[in-house]
Rosetta silent file (secondary structure, phi, psi, omega in degrees, C-alpha in Angstrom):
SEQUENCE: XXXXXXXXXXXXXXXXXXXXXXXXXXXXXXXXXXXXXXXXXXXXXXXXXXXXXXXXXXXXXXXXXXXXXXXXXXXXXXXXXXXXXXXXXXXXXXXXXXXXXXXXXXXXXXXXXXXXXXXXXXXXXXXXXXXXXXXXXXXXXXXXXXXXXXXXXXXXXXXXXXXXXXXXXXXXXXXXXXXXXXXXXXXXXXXXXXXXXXXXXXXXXXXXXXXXXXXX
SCORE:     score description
SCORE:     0.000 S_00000001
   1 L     0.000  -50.927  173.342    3.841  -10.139    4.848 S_00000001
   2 H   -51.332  -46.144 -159.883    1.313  -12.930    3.926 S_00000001
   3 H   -95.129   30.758  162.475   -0.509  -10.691    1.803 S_00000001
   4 H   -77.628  -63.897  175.097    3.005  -10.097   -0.251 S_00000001
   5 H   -76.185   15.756  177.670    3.472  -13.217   -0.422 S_00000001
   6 H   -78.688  -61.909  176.884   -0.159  -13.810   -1.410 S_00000001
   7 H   -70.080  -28.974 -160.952    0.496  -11.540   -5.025 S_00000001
   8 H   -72.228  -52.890 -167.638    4.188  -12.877   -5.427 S_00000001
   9 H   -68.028  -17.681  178.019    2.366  -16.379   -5.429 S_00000001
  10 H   -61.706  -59.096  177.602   -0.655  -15.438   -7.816 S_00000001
  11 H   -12.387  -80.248 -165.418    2.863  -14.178  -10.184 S_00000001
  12 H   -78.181    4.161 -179.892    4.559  -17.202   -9.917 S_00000001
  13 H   -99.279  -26.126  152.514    1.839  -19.670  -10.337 S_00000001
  14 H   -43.389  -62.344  171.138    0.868  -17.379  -13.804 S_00000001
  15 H   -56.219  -35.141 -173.633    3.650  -18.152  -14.512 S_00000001
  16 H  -101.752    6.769  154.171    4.568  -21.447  -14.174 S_00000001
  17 H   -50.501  -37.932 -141.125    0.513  -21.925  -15.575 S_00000001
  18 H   -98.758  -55.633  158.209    2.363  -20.602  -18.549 S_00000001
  19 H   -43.727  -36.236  174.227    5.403  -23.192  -18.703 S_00000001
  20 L  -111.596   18.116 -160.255    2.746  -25.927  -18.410 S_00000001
  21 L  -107.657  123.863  168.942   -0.498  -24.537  -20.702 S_00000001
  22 L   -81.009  152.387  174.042    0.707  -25.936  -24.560 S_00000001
  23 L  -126.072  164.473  164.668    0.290  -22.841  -26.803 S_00000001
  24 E  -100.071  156.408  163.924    0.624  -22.935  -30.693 S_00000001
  25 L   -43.699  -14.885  174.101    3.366  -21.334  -32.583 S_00000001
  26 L  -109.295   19.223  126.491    1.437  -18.473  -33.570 S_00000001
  27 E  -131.784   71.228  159.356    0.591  -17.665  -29.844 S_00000001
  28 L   -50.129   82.596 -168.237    3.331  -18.060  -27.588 S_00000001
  29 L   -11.906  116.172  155.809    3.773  -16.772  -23.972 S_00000001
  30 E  -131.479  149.973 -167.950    5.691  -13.375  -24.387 S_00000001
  31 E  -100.681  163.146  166.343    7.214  -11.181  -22.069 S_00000001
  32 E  -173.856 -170.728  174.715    7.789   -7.067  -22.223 S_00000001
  33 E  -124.730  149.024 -173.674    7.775   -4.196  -20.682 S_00000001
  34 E  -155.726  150.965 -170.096    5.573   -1.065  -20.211 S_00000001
  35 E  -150.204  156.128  143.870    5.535    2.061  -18.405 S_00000001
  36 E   158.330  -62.483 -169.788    3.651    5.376  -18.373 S_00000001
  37 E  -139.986  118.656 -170.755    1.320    8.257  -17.132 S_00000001
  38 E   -98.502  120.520 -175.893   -0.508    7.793  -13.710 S_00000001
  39 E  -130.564   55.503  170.129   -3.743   10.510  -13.274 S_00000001
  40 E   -55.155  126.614  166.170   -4.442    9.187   -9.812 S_00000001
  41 E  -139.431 -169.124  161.576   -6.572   10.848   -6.802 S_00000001
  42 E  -135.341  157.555 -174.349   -8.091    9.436   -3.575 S_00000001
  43 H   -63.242  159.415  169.803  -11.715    8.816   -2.451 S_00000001
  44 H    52.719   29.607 -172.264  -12.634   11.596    0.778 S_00000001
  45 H    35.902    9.013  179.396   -9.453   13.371   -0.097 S_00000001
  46 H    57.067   43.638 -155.787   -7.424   11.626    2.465 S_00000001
  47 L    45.900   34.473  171.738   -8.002   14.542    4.557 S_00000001
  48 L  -114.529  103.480 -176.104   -7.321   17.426    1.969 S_00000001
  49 L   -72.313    3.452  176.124  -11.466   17.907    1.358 S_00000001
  50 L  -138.503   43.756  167.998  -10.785   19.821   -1.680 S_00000001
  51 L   -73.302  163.972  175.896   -8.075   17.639   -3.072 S_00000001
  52 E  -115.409 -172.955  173.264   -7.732   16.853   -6.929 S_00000001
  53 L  -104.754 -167.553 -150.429   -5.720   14.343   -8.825 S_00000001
  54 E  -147.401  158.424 -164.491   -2.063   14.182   -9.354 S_00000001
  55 E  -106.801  141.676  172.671    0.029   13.171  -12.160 S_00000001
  56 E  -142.131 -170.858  149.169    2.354   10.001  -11.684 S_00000001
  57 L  -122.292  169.191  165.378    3.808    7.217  -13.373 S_00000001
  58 E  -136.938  171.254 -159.969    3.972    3.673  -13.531 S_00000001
  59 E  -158.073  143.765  171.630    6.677    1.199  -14.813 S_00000001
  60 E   167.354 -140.452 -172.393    7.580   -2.543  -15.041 S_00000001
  61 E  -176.607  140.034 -175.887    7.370   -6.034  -16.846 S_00000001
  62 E  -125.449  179.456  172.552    4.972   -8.449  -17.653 S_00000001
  63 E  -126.557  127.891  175.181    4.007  -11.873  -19.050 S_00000001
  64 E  -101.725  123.405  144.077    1.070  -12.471  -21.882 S_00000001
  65 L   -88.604   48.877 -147.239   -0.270  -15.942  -21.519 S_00000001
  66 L   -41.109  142.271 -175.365   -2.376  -17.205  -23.888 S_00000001
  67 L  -140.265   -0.350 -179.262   -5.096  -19.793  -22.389 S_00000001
  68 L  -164.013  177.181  156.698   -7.617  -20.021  -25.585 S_00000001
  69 L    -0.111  -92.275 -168.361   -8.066  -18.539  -28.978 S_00000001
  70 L   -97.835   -5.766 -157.128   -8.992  -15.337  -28.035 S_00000001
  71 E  -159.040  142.545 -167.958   -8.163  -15.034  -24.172 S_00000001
  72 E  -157.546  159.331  174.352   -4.766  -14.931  -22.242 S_00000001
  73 E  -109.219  105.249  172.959   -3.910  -14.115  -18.735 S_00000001
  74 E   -99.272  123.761  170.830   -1.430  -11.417  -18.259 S_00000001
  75 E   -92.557  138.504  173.435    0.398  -10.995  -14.870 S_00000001
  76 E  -138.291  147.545 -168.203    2.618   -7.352  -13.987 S_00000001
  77 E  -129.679   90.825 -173.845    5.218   -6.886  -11.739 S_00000001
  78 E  -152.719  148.639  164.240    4.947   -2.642  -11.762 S_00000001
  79 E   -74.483  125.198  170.220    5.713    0.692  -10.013 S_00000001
  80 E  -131.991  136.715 -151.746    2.917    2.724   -9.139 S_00000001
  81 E  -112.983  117.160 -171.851    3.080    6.214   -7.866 S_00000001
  82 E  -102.904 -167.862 -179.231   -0.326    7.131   -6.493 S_00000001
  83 L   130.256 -164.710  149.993   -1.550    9.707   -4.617 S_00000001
  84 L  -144.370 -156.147 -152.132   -3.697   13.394   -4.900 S_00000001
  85 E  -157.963  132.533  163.290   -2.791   17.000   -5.165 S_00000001
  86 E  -125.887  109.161 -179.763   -4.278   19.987   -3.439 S_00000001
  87 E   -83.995  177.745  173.738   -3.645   23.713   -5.141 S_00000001
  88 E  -128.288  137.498  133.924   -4.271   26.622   -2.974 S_00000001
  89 E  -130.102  156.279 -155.016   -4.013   30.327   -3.097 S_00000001
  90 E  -106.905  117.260 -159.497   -2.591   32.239   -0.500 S_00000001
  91 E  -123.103  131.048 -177.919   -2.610   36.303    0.003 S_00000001
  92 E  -136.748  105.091  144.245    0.358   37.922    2.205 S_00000001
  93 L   109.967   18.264 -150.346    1.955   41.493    2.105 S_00000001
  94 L   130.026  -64.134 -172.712    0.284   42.153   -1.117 S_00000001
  95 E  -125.144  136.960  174.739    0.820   39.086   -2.876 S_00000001
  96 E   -60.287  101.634  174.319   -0.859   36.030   -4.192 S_00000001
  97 E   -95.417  138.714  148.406    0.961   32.701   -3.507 S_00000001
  98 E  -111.852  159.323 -144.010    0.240   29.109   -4.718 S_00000001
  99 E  -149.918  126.575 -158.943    0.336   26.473   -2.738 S_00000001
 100 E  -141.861   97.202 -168.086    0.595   23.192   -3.975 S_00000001
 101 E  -112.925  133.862  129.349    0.591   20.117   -1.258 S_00000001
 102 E   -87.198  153.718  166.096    0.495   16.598   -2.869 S_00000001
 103 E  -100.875  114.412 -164.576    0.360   12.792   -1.167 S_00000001
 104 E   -99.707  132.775  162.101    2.767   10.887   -3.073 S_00000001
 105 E  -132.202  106.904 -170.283    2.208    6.889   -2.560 S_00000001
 106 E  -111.127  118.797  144.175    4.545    4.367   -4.367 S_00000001
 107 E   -63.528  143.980  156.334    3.213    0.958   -4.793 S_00000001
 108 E  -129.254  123.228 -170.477    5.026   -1.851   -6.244 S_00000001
 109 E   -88.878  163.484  174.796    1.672   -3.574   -7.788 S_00000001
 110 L  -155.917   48.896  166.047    1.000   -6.974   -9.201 S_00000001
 111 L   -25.779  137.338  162.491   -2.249   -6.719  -11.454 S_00000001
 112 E  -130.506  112.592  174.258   -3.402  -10.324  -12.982 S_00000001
 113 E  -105.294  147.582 -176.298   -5.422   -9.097  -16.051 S_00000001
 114 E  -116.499  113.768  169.897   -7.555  -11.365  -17.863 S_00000001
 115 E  -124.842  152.921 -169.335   -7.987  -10.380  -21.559 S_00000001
 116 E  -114.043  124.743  177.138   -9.968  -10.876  -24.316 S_00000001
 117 E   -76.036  119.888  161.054   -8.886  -10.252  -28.195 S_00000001
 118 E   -74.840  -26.730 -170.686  -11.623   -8.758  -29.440 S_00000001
 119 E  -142.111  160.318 -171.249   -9.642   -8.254  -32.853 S_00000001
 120 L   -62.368    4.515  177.276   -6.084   -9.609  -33.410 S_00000001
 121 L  -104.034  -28.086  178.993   -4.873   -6.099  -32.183 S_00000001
 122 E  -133.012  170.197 -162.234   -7.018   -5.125  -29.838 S_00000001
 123 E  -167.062  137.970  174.133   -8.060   -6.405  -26.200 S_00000001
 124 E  -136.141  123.632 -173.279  -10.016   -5.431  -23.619 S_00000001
 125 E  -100.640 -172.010 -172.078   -9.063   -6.825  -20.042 S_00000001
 126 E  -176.767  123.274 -175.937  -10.472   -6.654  -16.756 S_00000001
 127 E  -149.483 -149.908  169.853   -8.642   -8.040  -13.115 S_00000001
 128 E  -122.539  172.688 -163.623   -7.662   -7.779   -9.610 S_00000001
 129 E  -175.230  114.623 -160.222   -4.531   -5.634   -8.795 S_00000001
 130 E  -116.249   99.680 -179.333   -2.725   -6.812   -5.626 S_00000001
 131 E   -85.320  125.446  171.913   -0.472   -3.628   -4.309 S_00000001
 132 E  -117.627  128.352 -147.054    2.202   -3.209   -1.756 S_00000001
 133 E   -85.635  148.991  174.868    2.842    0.353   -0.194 S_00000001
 134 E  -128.849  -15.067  165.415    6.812    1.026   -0.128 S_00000001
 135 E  -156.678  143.679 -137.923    6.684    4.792    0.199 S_00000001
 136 E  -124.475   76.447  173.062    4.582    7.247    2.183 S_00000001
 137 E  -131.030  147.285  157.922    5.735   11.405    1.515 S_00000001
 138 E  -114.632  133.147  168.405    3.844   14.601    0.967 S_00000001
 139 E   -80.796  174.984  171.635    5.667   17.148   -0.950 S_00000001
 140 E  -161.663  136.934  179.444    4.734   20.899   -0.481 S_00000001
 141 E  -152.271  103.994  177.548    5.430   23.794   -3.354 S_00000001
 142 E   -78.857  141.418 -166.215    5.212   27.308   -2.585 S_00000001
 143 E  -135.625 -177.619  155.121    5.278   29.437   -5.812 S_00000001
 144 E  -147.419  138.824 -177.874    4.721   33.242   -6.826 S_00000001
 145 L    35.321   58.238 -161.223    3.951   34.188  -10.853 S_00000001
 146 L     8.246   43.991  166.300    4.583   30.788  -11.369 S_00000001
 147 E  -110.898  162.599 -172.754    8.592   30.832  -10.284 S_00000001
 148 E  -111.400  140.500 -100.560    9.137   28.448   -6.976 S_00000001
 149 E  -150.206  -92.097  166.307    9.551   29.803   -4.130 S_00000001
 150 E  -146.536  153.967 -175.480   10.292   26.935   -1.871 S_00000001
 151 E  -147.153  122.556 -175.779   10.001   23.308   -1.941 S_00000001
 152 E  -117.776  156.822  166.880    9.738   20.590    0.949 S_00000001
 153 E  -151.339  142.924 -163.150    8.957   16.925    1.199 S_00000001
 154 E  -135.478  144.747 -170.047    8.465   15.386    4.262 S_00000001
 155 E   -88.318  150.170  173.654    8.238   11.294    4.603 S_00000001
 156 L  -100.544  152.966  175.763    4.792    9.968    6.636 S_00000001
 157 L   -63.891  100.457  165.231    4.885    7.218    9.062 S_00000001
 158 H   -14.490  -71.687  162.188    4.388    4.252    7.314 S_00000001
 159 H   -13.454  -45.789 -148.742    2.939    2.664   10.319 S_00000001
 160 H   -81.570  -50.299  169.826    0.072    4.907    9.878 S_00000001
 161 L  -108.021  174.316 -142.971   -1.166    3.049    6.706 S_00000001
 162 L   -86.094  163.558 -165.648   -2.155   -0.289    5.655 S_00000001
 163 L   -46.589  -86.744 -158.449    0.744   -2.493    3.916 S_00000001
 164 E   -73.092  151.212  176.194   -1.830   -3.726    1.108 S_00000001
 165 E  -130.621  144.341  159.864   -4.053   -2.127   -1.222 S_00000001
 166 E  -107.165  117.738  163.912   -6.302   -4.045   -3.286 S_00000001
 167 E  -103.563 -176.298 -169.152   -7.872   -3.039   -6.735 S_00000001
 168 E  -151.294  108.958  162.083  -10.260   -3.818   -9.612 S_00000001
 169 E  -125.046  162.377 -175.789   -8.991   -2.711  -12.998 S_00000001
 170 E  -151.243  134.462 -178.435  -10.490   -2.520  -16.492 S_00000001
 171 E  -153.927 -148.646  170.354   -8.873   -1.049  -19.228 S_00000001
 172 E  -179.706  160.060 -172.354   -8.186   -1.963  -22.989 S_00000001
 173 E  -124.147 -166.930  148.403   -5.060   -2.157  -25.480 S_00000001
 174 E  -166.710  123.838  169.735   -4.193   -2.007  -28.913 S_00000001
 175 L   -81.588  103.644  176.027   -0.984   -3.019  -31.091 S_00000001
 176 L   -56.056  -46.179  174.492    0.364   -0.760  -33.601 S_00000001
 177 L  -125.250 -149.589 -161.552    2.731   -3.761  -34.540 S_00000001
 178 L   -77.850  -41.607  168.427    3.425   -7.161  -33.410 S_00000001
 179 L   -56.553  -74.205 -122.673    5.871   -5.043  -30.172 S_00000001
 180 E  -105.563  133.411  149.965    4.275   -2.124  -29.817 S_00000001
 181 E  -155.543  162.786  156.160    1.130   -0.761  -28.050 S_00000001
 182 E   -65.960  120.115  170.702   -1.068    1.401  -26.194 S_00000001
 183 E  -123.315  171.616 -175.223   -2.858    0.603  -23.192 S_00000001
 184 E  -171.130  102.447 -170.985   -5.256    2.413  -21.102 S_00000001
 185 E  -112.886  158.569  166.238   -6.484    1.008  -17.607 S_00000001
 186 E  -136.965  140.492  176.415   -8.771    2.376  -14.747 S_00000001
 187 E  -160.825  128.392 -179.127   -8.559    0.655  -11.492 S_00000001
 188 E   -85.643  155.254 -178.554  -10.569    1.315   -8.610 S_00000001
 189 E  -115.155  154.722 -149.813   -9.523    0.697   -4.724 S_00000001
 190 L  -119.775  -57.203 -165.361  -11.174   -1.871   -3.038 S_00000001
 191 L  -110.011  168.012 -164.494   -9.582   -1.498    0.885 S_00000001
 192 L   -77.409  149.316  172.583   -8.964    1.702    2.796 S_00000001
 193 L   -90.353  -18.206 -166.959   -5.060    2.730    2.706 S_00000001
 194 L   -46.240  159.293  175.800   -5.880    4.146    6.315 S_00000001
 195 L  -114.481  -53.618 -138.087   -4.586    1.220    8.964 S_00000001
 196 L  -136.690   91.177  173.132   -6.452    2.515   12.050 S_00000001
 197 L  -126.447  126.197 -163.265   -9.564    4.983    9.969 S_00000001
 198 L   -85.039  -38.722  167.477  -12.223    6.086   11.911 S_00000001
 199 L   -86.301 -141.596 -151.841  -14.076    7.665    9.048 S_00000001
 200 L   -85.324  135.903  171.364  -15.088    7.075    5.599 S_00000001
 201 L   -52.582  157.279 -158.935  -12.581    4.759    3.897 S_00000001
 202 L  -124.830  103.741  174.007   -9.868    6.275    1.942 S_00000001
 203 L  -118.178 -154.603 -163.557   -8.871    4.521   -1.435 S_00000001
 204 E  -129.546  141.520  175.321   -6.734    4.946   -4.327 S_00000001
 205 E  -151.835  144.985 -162.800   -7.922    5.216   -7.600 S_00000001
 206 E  -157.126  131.411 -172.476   -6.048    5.667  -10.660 S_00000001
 207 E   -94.496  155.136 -176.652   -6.316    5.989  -14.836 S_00000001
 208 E  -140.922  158.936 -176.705   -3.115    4.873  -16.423 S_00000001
 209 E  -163.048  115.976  165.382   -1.905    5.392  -20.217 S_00000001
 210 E  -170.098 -151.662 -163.304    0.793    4.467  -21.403 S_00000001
 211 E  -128.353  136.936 -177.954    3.128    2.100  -24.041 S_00000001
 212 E  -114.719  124.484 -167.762    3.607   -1.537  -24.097 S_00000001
 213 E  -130.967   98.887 -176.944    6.379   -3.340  -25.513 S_00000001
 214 E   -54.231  146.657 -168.069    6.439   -7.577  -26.353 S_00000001
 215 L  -110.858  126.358 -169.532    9.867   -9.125  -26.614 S_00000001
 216 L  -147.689    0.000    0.000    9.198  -11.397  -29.941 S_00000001
């Protein structure tokens, strides 16, 4: 609980940095929204040793601050669905099954990126990324000649891992117009998600792409 209210307070103090920082008329604190494609795995495979990564998403709303020129402080409020993916295949009566167990982990994150315009369009940031876990499940999807077969998901004890995740991202962005852009982040995990892990720590790491869109 402290270290929730540890990112909610980085948030609001971005924020109300933002309410007291004078800007000029040509760079105003603006808000938006952005969402898109999560390519996620985890260090040690979280105990799948030959896992790979998994496809997710992410989703939310942000703030652009401007603090100079050239450099602004952005703060996110965003879902992020983490995890890895293990295929398999499996031989029975005859026939060749895949076997497809993922670890699905939804975050609701709170990145503070600090970016720099290199060009009035383009930016390349770099931050911390303060995470809180809210859901724990591994799916499982048996298939044959790619038709499915059967498909379970089963929820994990929370309990078993730790609330917070911490990260280090770096990415970079670029605006087709004054709304619209592309971003592309990597962010590495910094603490184990494991609560009580005897072995090698187990983090989350995750590339994200997707589209960002300023309210102007």
């Amino acid at each position: 609980m402290k270290k929730l209210i540890l990112g909610l307070a980085v948030t609001a103090s971005s924020l109300a940095f933002a309410q007291t920082t004078p800007t000029s008329s040509s760079n105003p604190v603006t808000f938006g929204v952005k969402g898109g494609m999560n390519v996620s795995s985890l260090s040690n495979g979280a105990d799948l040793s030959d896992s790979k990564s998994k496809i997710g998403f992410n989703a939310g709303v942000f703030a652009n601050i401007p603090i100079a020129s050239s450099f602004s402080i952005q703060p996110e409020v965003i879902y992020n669905d983490l995890g890895s993916k293990v295929t398999r295949e499996l031989t029975a009566g005859g026939n060749t099954y895949k076997a497809d167990y993922s670890r699905n982990l939804g975050y609701i994150a709170v990145p503070v990126m600090f970016q720099y315009n290199a060009l009035p369009n383009l930016y390349l940031e770099a931050g911390p990324e303060f995470g809180f876990l809210v859901s724990a499940k591994d799916k499982f999807k048996n298939s044959t000649n790619g038709n499915t077969n059967s498909s379970q998901t089963a929820s994990l004890n929370k309990d078993d891992f730790n609330t917070f995740n911490l990260g280090i991202g770096i990415g970079a962005g670029y605006y087709f117009t004054q709304n619209l852009g592309l971003t592309v982040r990597y962010t590495a995990g910094v603490t184990d998600i494991y609560k009580d892990n005897s072995g090698d720590a187990v983090r989350n790491n995750v590339f994200q792409v997707g589209l960002a869109y300023k309210f102007k």
